[in-house]
């Protein structure tokens, strides 16, 4: 579908780092299940509150909050002007002026949203290039500066994780779910082909081994 073009482009740029539900070709935007899934996704992102995100998402969220604030302020200003004109010149003139102002504000908001979308698309392209460069050299591992949340409530960097930690892995119906860390491994680029790779490990009790 034509309305899916931008989504397809975004997904294609994300390589193997994406998930979309439900299938937008089966459940278009007008259907309730589509709205419910988007609302659920919005709640999950909001509840993550800065973890498992990056600067781009945080910057985008701040910009959206700023645009929403500006829209509220303009709506409040229009309402004040409407009330004043209605008091002085009557309801008909007030409504005409209100509609004119609203159309102007909506057009300004549309242009600003398109501008921000273009900026976001450019930054996504830059980010994807960095991800591609990183994946080609590191095999697609998580960035060590990624922030994760422990069951204790602490928020730490991925590089600080230890075997035995319980890490936030999902939010289902507003309830946080945690998973145990069994293995932390980073396999760099080998200088020659190997069928097997030796991995050293340390258990929480201090026991060290090799497999």
Coordinates of N, CA and C in Angstrom, one line a residue:
X1 N 0.8 -1.2 0.0 CA 0.0 0.0 0.0 C 0.9 1.3 0.0
X2 N 0.4 2.3 -0.7 CA 1.2 3.5 -0.8 C 1.6 4.1 0.5
X3 N 0.6 4.1 1.5 CA 0.9 4.7 2.8 C 2.0 3.9 3.6
X4 N 2.4 2.8 3.1 CA 3.4 2.0 3.8 C 4.8 2.3 3.3
X5 N 4.9 3.1 2.3 CA 6.3 3.3 1.6 C 7.3 3.7 2.6
X6 N 7.0 4.7 3.4 CA 8.0 5.2 4.4 C 8.4 4.1 5.4
X7 N 7.3 3.4 5.8 CA 7.6 2.3 6.8 C 8.5 1.3 6.2
X8 N 8.2 0.9 5.0 CA 9.0 -0.1 4.3 C 10.5 0.4 4.2
X9 N 10.7 1.6 3.8 CA 12.0 2.2 3.7 C 12.7 2.2 5.0
X10 N 12.0 2.5 6.1 CA 12.7 2.5 7.4 C 13.1 1.1 7.8
X11 N 12.1 0.1 7.6 CA 12.4 -1.3 7.9 C 13.6 -1.8 7.1
X12 N 13.7 -1.5 5.9 CA 14.7 -2.0 5.0 C 16.1 -1.4 5.5
X13 N 16.1 -0.2 6.0 CA 17.3 0.4 6.5 C 17.8 -0.2 7.8
X14 N 16.9 -0.8 8.5 CA 17.2 -1.3 9.9 C 17.8 -2.6 9.9
X15 N 17.9 -3.3 8.7 CA 18.6 -4.6 8.7 C 17.8 -5.6 9.5
X16 N 18.5 -6.2 10.5 CA 17.9 -7.2 11.3 C 17.5 -6.7 12.7
X17 N 17.4 -5.4 12.8 CA 17.1 -4.7 14.1 C 15.7 -4.1 14.1
X18 N 14.7 -4.8 13.8 CA 13.4 -4.2 13.8 C 12.3 -5.3 14.1
X19 N 11.1 -4.8 14.5 CA 9.9 -5.6 14.7 C 8.7 -4.7 14.6
X20 N 7.8 -5.1 13.8 CA 6.5 -4.4 13.6 C 5.3 -5.3 13.8
X21 N 4.4 -4.9 14.6 CA 3.2 -5.6 14.8 C 2.0 -4.6 15.0
X22 N 0.9 -4.9 14.4 CA 0.5 -6.1 13.6 C 1.0 -5.8 12.1
X23 N 0.7 -6.8 11.2 CA 1.0 -6.6 9.8 C 0.1 -5.5 9.3
X24 N 0.8 -4.4 8.8 CA 0.1 -3.2 8.4 C -0.7 -3.4 7.1
X25 N -0.3 -4.4 6.3 CA -1.1 -4.7 5.1 C -2.4 -5.4 5.4
X26 N -2.5 -6.1 6.6 CA -3.7 -6.8 7.0 C -4.6 -5.9 7.8
X27 N -3.9 -5.1 8.7 CA -4.6 -4.2 9.6 C -4.2 -2.8 9.4
X28 N -4.8 -2.1 8.4 CA -4.5 -0.7 8.1 C -4.8 0.3 9.3
X29 N -4.3 1.5 9.2 CA -4.4 2.4 10.4 C -5.8 2.6 10.9
X30 N -6.9 2.5 10.1 CA -8.2 2.7 10.6 C -8.8 1.7 11.5
X31 N -8.2 0.5 11.5 CA -8.7 -0.6 12.3 C -8.3 -0.5 13.7
X32 N -9.2 -1.0 14.6 CA -9.0 -0.9 16.0 C -7.7 -1.6 16.5
X33 N -7.5 -2.8 15.9 CA -6.3 -3.6 16.4 C -5.0 -2.8 16.1
X34 N -5.0 -2.1 15.0 CA -3.8 -1.3 14.6 C -3.6 -0.2 15.7
X35 N -4.7 0.5 16.0 CA -4.6 1.6 17.0 C -4.2 1.0 18.4
X36 N -4.7 -0.1 18.7 CA -4.4 -0.7 20.0 C -2.9 -1.1 20.1
X37 N -2.4 -1.7 19.0 CA -1.0 -2.1 19.0 C 0.0 -0.9 19.1
X38 N -0.4 0.2 18.3 CA 0.4 1.4 18.4 C 0.4 2.0 19.8
X39 N -0.8 2.0 20.4 CA -0.9 2.5 21.7 C -0.1 1.7 22.7
X40 N -0.1 0.4 22.6 CA 0.7 -0.5 23.4 C 2.2 -0.2 23.2
X41 N 2.6 0.0 22.0 CA 4.0 0.3 21.7 C 4.4 1.6 22.3
X42 N 3.5 2.6 22.2 CA 3.8 3.9 22.8 C 3.9 3.8 24.3
X43 N 3.1 3.0 24.9 CA 3.2 2.8 26.4 C 4.5 2.1 26.8
X44 N 4.9 1.1 26.0 CA 6.2 0.5 26.3 C 7.4 1.4 26.2
X45 N 7.4 2.2 25.1 CA 8.5 3.2 24.9 C 8.5 4.2 26.1
X46 N 7.3 4.7 26.4 CA 7.2 5.6 27.5 C 7.7 5.0 28.8
X47 N 7.3 3.8 29.1 CA 7.6 3.2 30.4 C 9.1 2.8 30.5
X48 N 9.8 2.7 29.3 CA 11.2 2.4 29.3 C 12.0 3.6 29.9
X49 N 11.4 4.8 29.7 CA 11.9 6.0 30.4 C 13.5 6.2 30.2
X50 N 13.9 6.1 29.0 CA 15.3 6.4 28.8 C 16.3 5.2 28.7
X51 N 15.8 4.0 29.1 CA 16.7 2.9 28.9 C 16.4 2.1 27.6
X52 N 17.3 1.4 27.1 CA 17.2 0.7 25.8 C 16.9 1.7 24.7
X53 N 17.3 2.9 24.9 CA 17.0 3.9 23.9 C 18.4 4.5 23.5
X54 N 18.3 5.5 22.6 CA 19.6 6.2 22.3 C 19.3 7.7 22.2
X55 N 20.3 8.5 22.0 CA 20.1 9.9 22.0 C 19.1 10.4 20.9
X56 N 19.0 9.7 19.8 CA 18.1 10.0 18.7 C 16.7 10.0 19.2
X57 N 16.3 8.9 19.9 CA 14.9 8.7 20.4 C 14.6 9.8 21.4
X58 N 15.6 10.0 22.3 CA 15.4 11.0 23.4 C 15.2 12.4 22.8
X59 N 16.1 12.7 21.8 CA 16.0 14.0 21.1 C 14.6 14.2 20.4
X60 N 14.2 13.1 19.7 CA 12.9 13.2 19.0 C 11.7 13.4 20.0
X61 N 11.8 12.7 21.1 CA 10.8 12.8 22.1 C 10.7 14.2 22.7
X62 N 11.8 14.8 22.9 CA 11.9 16.2 23.4 C 11.3 17.2 22.4
X63 N 11.6 16.9 21.1 CA 11.1 17.8 20.1 C 9.6 17.7 19.9
X64 N 9.1 16.4 20.0 CA 7.6 16.2 20.0 C 6.9 16.9 21.1
X65 N 7.5 16.8 22.3 CA 7.0 17.5 23.5 C 6.9 19.0 23.3
X66 N 8.0 19.5 22.7 CA 8.1 21.0 22.4 C 7.0 21.4 21.4
X67 N 6.8 20.6 20.4 CA 5.8 20.9 19.4 C 4.4 20.8 20.0
X68 N 4.2 19.9 20.8 CA 2.9 19.7 21.5 C 2.6 20.9 22.4
X69 N 3.7 21.4 23.1 CA 3.5 22.6 24.0 C 3.2 23.8 23.1
X70 N 3.9 24.0 22.0 CA 3.6 25.1 21.2 C 2.2 25.1 20.6
X71 N 1.7 23.9 20.3 CA 0.3 23.7 19.7 C -0.7 24.1 20.8
X72 N -0.4 23.7 22.1 CA -1.4 24.0 23.2 C -1.4 25.5 23.4
X73 N -0.2 26.1 23.4 CA -0.2 27.6 23.6 C -0.9 28.4 22.5
X74 N -0.8 27.9 21.3 CA -1.5 28.6 20.2 C -3.0 28.4 20.3
X75 N -3.4 27.2 20.7 CA -4.8 26.9 20.8 C -5.4 27.8 22.0
X76 N -4.7 27.9 23.0 CA -5.1 28.8 24.2 C -5.2 30.3 23.7
X77 N -4.2 30.7 22.9 CA -4.2 32.1 22.4 C -5.4 32.3 21.5
X78 N -5.7 31.3 20.6 CA -6.8 31.5 19.7 C -8.1 31.6 20.5
X79 N -8.2 30.8 21.6 CA -9.4 30.8 22.4 C -9.6 32.1 23.0
X80 N -8.5 32.7 23.6 CA -8.6 34.0 24.2 C -9.0 35.1 23.2
X81 N -8.4 35.0 22.0 CA -8.8 36.0 21.0 C -10.2 35.8 20.5
X82 N -10.7 34.6 20.5 CA -12.1 34.3 20.1 C -13.0 34.9 21.1
X83 N -12.7 34.7 22.4 CA -13.6 35.2 23.4 C -13.7 36.7 23.4
X84 N -12.5 37.3 23.1 CA -12.4 38.8 23.1 C -13.2 39.4 21.9
X85 N -13.0 38.7 20.7 CA -13.7 39.2 19.5 C -15.2 39.0 19.6
X86 N -15.6 37.8 20.2 CA -17.0 37.5 20.4 C -17.7 38.5 21.3
X87 N -16.9 38.9 22.3 CA -17.5 39.9 23.2 C -17.7 41.3 22.5
X88 N -16.7 41.6 21.7 CA -16.7 43.0 21.1 C -17.5 43.0 19.8
X89 N -17.4 42.0 18.9 CA -17.9 42.0 17.6 C -19.0 40.9 17.2
X90 N -19.2 40.0 18.1 CA -20.2 39.0 17.9 C -19.6 37.6 17.5
X91 N -20.5 36.6 17.7 CA -20.0 35.2 17.5 C -19.6 34.9 16.1
X92 N -20.3 35.4 15.1 CA -20.1 35.0 13.7 C -18.7 35.5 13.3
X93 N -18.3 36.8 13.6 CA -17.0 37.3 13.3 C -15.9 36.6 14.1
X94 N -16.2 36.3 15.3 CA -15.2 35.5 16.1 C -14.9 34.2 15.6
X95 N -16.0 33.4 15.1 CA -15.8 32.1 14.6 C -15.0 32.1 13.3
X96 N -15.3 33.1 12.5 CA -14.5 33.3 11.2 C -13.1 33.6 11.4
X97 N -12.8 34.4 12.4 CA -11.4 34.8 12.7 C -10.7 33.6 13.4
X98 N -11.4 32.8 14.2 CA -10.9 31.6 14.9 C -10.5 30.6 13.8
X99 N -11.4 30.4 12.8 CA -11.1 29.4 11.8 C -9.9 29.8 10.9
X100 N -9.8 31.1 10.7 CA -8.7 31.6 9.9 C -7.4 31.3 10.6
X101 N -7.3 31.7 11.9 CA -6.1 31.5 12.7 C -5.7 30.1 12.8
X102 N -6.8 29.2 13.0 CA -6.5 27.8 13.2 C -5.9 27.2 11.9
X103 N -6.4 27.6 10.8 CA -5.9 27.1 9.5 C -4.4 27.5 9.3
X104 N -4.1 28.8 9.7 CA -2.7 29.3 9.6 C -1.8 28.5 10.6
X105 N -2.3 28.3 11.8 CA -1.5 27.6 12.8 C -1.3 26.1 12.4
X106 N -2.3 25.5 11.8 CA -2.2 24.1 11.4 C -1.2 24.0 10.2
X107 N -1.2 24.9 9.3 CA -0.3 24.9 8.2 C 1.2 25.1 8.7
X108 N 1.4 26.0 9.6 CA 2.7 26.2 10.2 C 3.2 24.9 10.9
X109 N 2.2 24.2 11.7 CA 2.6 23.0 12.4 C 2.9 21.9 11.4
X110 N 2.1 21.8 10.3 CA 2.4 20.8 9.2 C 3.8 20.9 8.6
X111 N 4.2 22.2 8.3 CA 5.5 22.4 7.7 C 6.6 22.1 8.7
X112 N 6.4 22.4 10.0 CA 7.4 22.1 11.0 C 7.5 20.6 11.2
X113 N 6.4 19.9 11.2 CA 6.4 18.4 11.4 C 7.1 17.8 10.2
X114 N 6.9 18.3 9.0 CA 7.6 17.7 7.8 C 9.1 18.0 7.9
X115 N 9.4 19.2 8.4 CA 10.8 19.5 8.6 C 11.5 18.6 9.6
X116 N 10.8 18.4 10.7 CA 11.4 17.5 11.7 C 11.5 16.1 11.3
X117 N 10.5 15.6 10.5 CA 10.5 14.3 9.9 C 11.7 14.1 9.0
X118 N 12.0 15.1 8.2 CA 13.1 15.1 7.3 C 14.5 15.0 8.0
X119 N 14.5 15.8 9.1 CA 15.7 15.8 10.0 C 15.9 14.4 10.6
X120 N 14.8 13.8 11.0 CA 14.9 12.5 11.6 C 15.3 11.4 10.6
X121 N 14.8 11.5 9.4 CA 15.1 10.6 8.4 C 16.6 10.7 8.1
X122 N 17.1 11.9 8.0 CA 18.6 12.1 7.7 C 19.4 11.5 8.9
X123 N 19.0 11.7 10.1 CA 19.7 11.2 11.2 C 19.6 9.7 11.3
X124 N 18.5 9.1 10.9 CA 18.3 7.7 10.9 C 19.3 7.1 9.8
X125 N 19.4 7.8 8.7 CA 20.3 7.3 7.7 C 21.7 7.3 8.2
X126 N 22.1 8.4 8.9 CA 23.5 8.4 9.5 C 23.7 7.3 10.5
X127 N 22.6 7.1 11.3 CA 22.7 6.1 12.4 C 22.8 4.7 11.7
X128 N 22.0 4.5 10.7 CA 22.1 3.2 10.0 C 23.5 2.9 9.4
X129 N 24.1 3.9 8.9 CA 25.4 3.8 8.3 C 26.4 3.4 9.4
X130 N 26.3 4.0 10.6 CA 27.1 3.7 11.8 C 26.8 2.2 12.2
X131 N 25.5 1.8 12.2 CA 25.2 0.5 12.6 C 25.8 -0.5 11.6
X132 N 25.7 -0.2 10.3 CA 26.2 -1.1 9.3 C 27.7 -1.3 9.5
X133 N 28.4 -0.1 9.7 CA 29.9 -0.2 9.9 C 30.2 -1.0 11.2
X134 N 29.4 -0.8 12.3 CA 29.7 -1.5 13.5 C 29.4 -3.0 13.3
X135 N 28.3 -3.3 12.6 CA 27.9 -4.7 12.5 C 29.0 -5.5 11.6
X136 N 29.5 -4.8 10.6 CA 30.5 -5.5 9.8 C 31.8 -5.8 10.5
X137 N 32.1 -5.0 11.6 CA 33.3 -5.2 12.3 C 33.1 -6.0 13.6
X138 N 31.9 -6.0 14.1 CA 31.7 -6.6 15.5 C 30.7 -7.7 15.5
X139 N 30.1 -8.0 14.3 CA 29.1 -9.1 14.2 C 27.7 -8.7 14.7
X140 N 27.5 -7.4 14.9 CA 26.1 -7.0 15.3 C 25.8 -7.0 16.8
X141 N 26.9 -6.9 17.6 CA 26.6 -7.0 19.1 C 26.0 -5.7 19.6
X142 N 25.4 -5.7 20.7 CA 24.9 -4.5 21.4 C 26.0 -3.6 21.7
X143 N 25.7 -2.3 21.5 CA 26.7 -1.3 21.9 C 26.9 -1.3 23.4
X144 N 28.2 -1.3 23.8 CA 28.5 -1.5 25.3 C 28.0 -0.3 26.1
X145 N 27.6 0.8 25.5 CA 27.1 1.9 26.3 C 25.6 1.9 26.4
X146 N 24.9 0.9 25.8 CA 23.5 0.8 25.9 C 23.1 0.7 27.4
X147 N 22.1 1.4 27.8 CA 21.6 1.4 29.2 C 20.6 0.3 29.4
X148 N 20.7 -0.4 30.4 CA 19.7 -1.5 30.7 C 19.3 -1.4 32.2
X149 N 18.1 -1.9 32.5 CA 17.6 -1.8 33.8 C 17.6 -3.2 34.5
X150 N 18.1 -3.2 35.7 CA 18.1 -4.5 36.5 C 16.9 -4.6 37.3
X151 N 16.6 -5.8 37.8 CA 15.4 -6.1 38.6 C 15.4 -5.2 39.9
X152 N 16.6 -4.9 40.4 CA 16.8 -4.1 41.6 C 16.4 -2.6 41.4
X153 N 16.2 -2.2 40.1 CA 15.8 -0.9 39.8 C 17.0 0.0 39.3
X154 N 18.2 -0.6 39.4 CA 19.4 0.2 39.0 C 19.4 0.2 37.4
X155 N 19.9 1.3 36.9 CA 20.1 1.4 35.5 C 21.6 1.5 35.2
X156 N 22.1 0.5 34.5 CA 23.6 0.4 34.2 C 23.9 0.3 32.7
X157 N 25.2 0.4 32.4 CA 25.6 0.2 31.0 C 25.7 -1.3 30.7
X158 N 25.5 -1.6 29.4 CA 25.6 -3.0 29.0 C 27.0 -3.6 29.4
X159 N 28.0 -2.7 29.4 CA 29.4 -3.2 29.7 C 29.5 -3.6 31.2
X160 N 28.6 -3.1 32.1 CA 28.6 -3.4 33.5 C 27.9 -4.7 33.9
X161 N 27.2 -5.3 32.9 CA 26.4 -6.5 33.2 C 27.3 -7.6 33.7
X162 N 26.7 -8.5 34.6 CA 27.4 -9.7 35.1 C 26.5 -10.9 34.9
X163 N 27.1 -12.0 34.8 CA 26.3 -13.3 34.7 C 25.6 -13.4 36.1
X164 N 24.3 -13.7 36.0 CA 23.5 -13.8 37.2 C 22.6 -12.6 37.4
X165 N 22.9 -11.5 36.7 CA 22.0 -10.3 36.8 C 20.6 -10.6 36.2
X166 N 19.6 -10.0 36.7 CA 18.3 -10.1 36.0 C 17.9 -8.8 35.4
X167 N 17.7 -8.8 34.1 CA 17.6 -7.6 33.2 C 16.2 -7.5 32.7
X168 N 15.7 -6.2 32.6 CA 14.4 -6.0 32.0 C 14.4 -6.4 30.6
X169 N 13.5 -7.3 30.2 CA 13.5 -7.8 28.8 C 12.2 -7.5 28.1
X170 N 11.1 -7.2 28.9 CA 9.8 -6.9 28.3 C 8.9 -6.2 29.2
X171 N 7.9 -5.5 28.7 CA 6.9 -4.9 29.5 C 5.5 -5.4 28.9
X172 N 4.8 -6.2 29.7 CA 3.6 -6.8 29.2 C 2.4 -6.3 30.1
X173 N 1.5 -5.6 29.4 CA 0.3 -5.1 30.2 C 0.7 -4.2 31.3
X174 N 1.8 -3.4 31.1 CA 2.3 -2.5 32.2 C 3.1 -3.2 33.2
X175 N 3.4 -4.5 33.1 CA 4.1 -5.2 34.1 C 5.5 -5.5 33.6
X176 N 6.6 -5.2 34.3 CA 7.9 -5.4 33.8 C 8.3 -6.9 34.0
X177 N 9.0 -7.4 33.0 CA 9.4 -8.8 33.0 C 11.0 -8.8 32.9
X178 N 11.6 -9.7 33.7 CA 13.1 -9.7 33.8 C 13.6 -11.1 33.4
X179 N 14.7 -11.1 32.8 CA 15.4 -12.3 32.4 C 16.8 -12.5 33.0
X180 N 17.2 -13.7 33.2 CA 18.5 -13.9 33.8 C 19.6 -13.8 32.7
X181 N 20.7 -13.3 33.1 CA 21.9 -13.2 32.2 C 22.7 -14.5 32.4
X182 N 22.8 -15.4 31.4 CA 23.5 -16.6 31.5 C 24.9 -16.5 30.9
X183 N 25.0 -15.7 29.9 CA 26.3 -15.6 29.2 C 26.5 -14.2 28.6
X184 N 27.7 -13.7 28.8 CA 28.1 -12.5 28.1 C 29.2 -12.8 27.2
X185 N 29.1 -12.6 25.9 CA 30.2 -12.9 25.0 C 30.3 -11.9 23.9
X186 N 31.5 -11.7 23.5 CA 31.8 -10.8 22.4 C 32.8 -11.5 21.5
X187 N 32.4 -11.9 20.3 CA 33.3 -12.5 19.4 C 33.8 -11.5 18.4
X188 N 35.0 -11.2 18.4 CA 35.5 -10.2 17.4 C 35.8 -10.9 16.1
X189 N 36.3 -10.1 15.2 CA 36.6 -10.7 13.9 C 37.9 -11.5 14.0
X190 N 37.8 -12.8 13.5 CA 38.9 -13.7 13.5 C 39.8 -13.5 12.3
X191 N 41.1 -13.7 12.5 CA 42.0 -13.5 11.4 C 42.0 -14.7 10.5
X192 N 41.4 -15.8 10.9 CA 41.3 -17.0 10.0 C 40.0 -17.8 10.4
X193 N 39.5 -18.6 9.5 CA 38.3 -19.3 9.7 C 38.5 -20.4 10.8
X194 N 37.5 -20.5 11.6 CA 37.4 -21.5 12.7 C 36.1 -22.2 12.8
X195 N 36.1 -23.5 13.0 CA 34.8 -24.2 13.1 C 34.4 -24.1 14.6
X196 N 35.3 -23.9 15.5 CA 35.0 -23.8 16.9 C 35.7 -22.7 17.5
X197 N 35.1 -22.0 18.5 CA 35.8 -20.9 19.2 C 35.7 -21.2 20.7
X198 N 36.9 -21.1 21.4 CA 36.9 -21.3 22.8 C 36.4 -20.1 23.5
X199 N 35.6 -20.3 24.5 CA 35.0 -19.2 25.3 C 35.3 -19.4 26.8
X200 N 36.0 -18.4 27.4 CA 36.2 -18.5 28.8 C 35.1 -17.9 29.6
X201 N 34.7 -18.4 30.7 CA 33.6 -17.8 31.5 C 33.9 -17.8 33.0
X202 N 33.1 -17.0 33.7 CA 33.2 -16.9 35.2 C 31.8 -16.9 35.7
X203 N 31.5 -17.9 36.6 CA 30.2 -17.9 37.2 C 30.1 -16.9 38.4
X204 N 28.9 -16.6 38.8 CA 28.8 -15.7 40.0 C 29.5 -16.1 41.2
X205 N 29.7 -17.5 41.4 CA 30.4 -17.9 42.6 C 31.9 -17.9 42.4
X206 N 32.4 -17.4 41.3 CA 33.8 -17.2 41.1 C 34.4 -18.3 40.3
X207 N 33.7 -19.4 40.0 CA 34.2 -20.5 39.3 C 34.5 -20.1 37.8
X208 N 35.7 -20.5 37.3 CA 36.1 -20.1 36.0 C 36.2 -21.4 35.1
X209 N 35.8 -21.3 33.9 CA 35.9 -22.5 33.0 C 36.1 -22.1 31.6
X210 N 36.1 -23.1 30.7 CA 36.3 -22.9 29.3 C 35.5 -23.9 28.5
X211 N 34.8 -23.4 27.5 CA 34.1 -24.4 26.6 C 34.2 -23.9 25.2

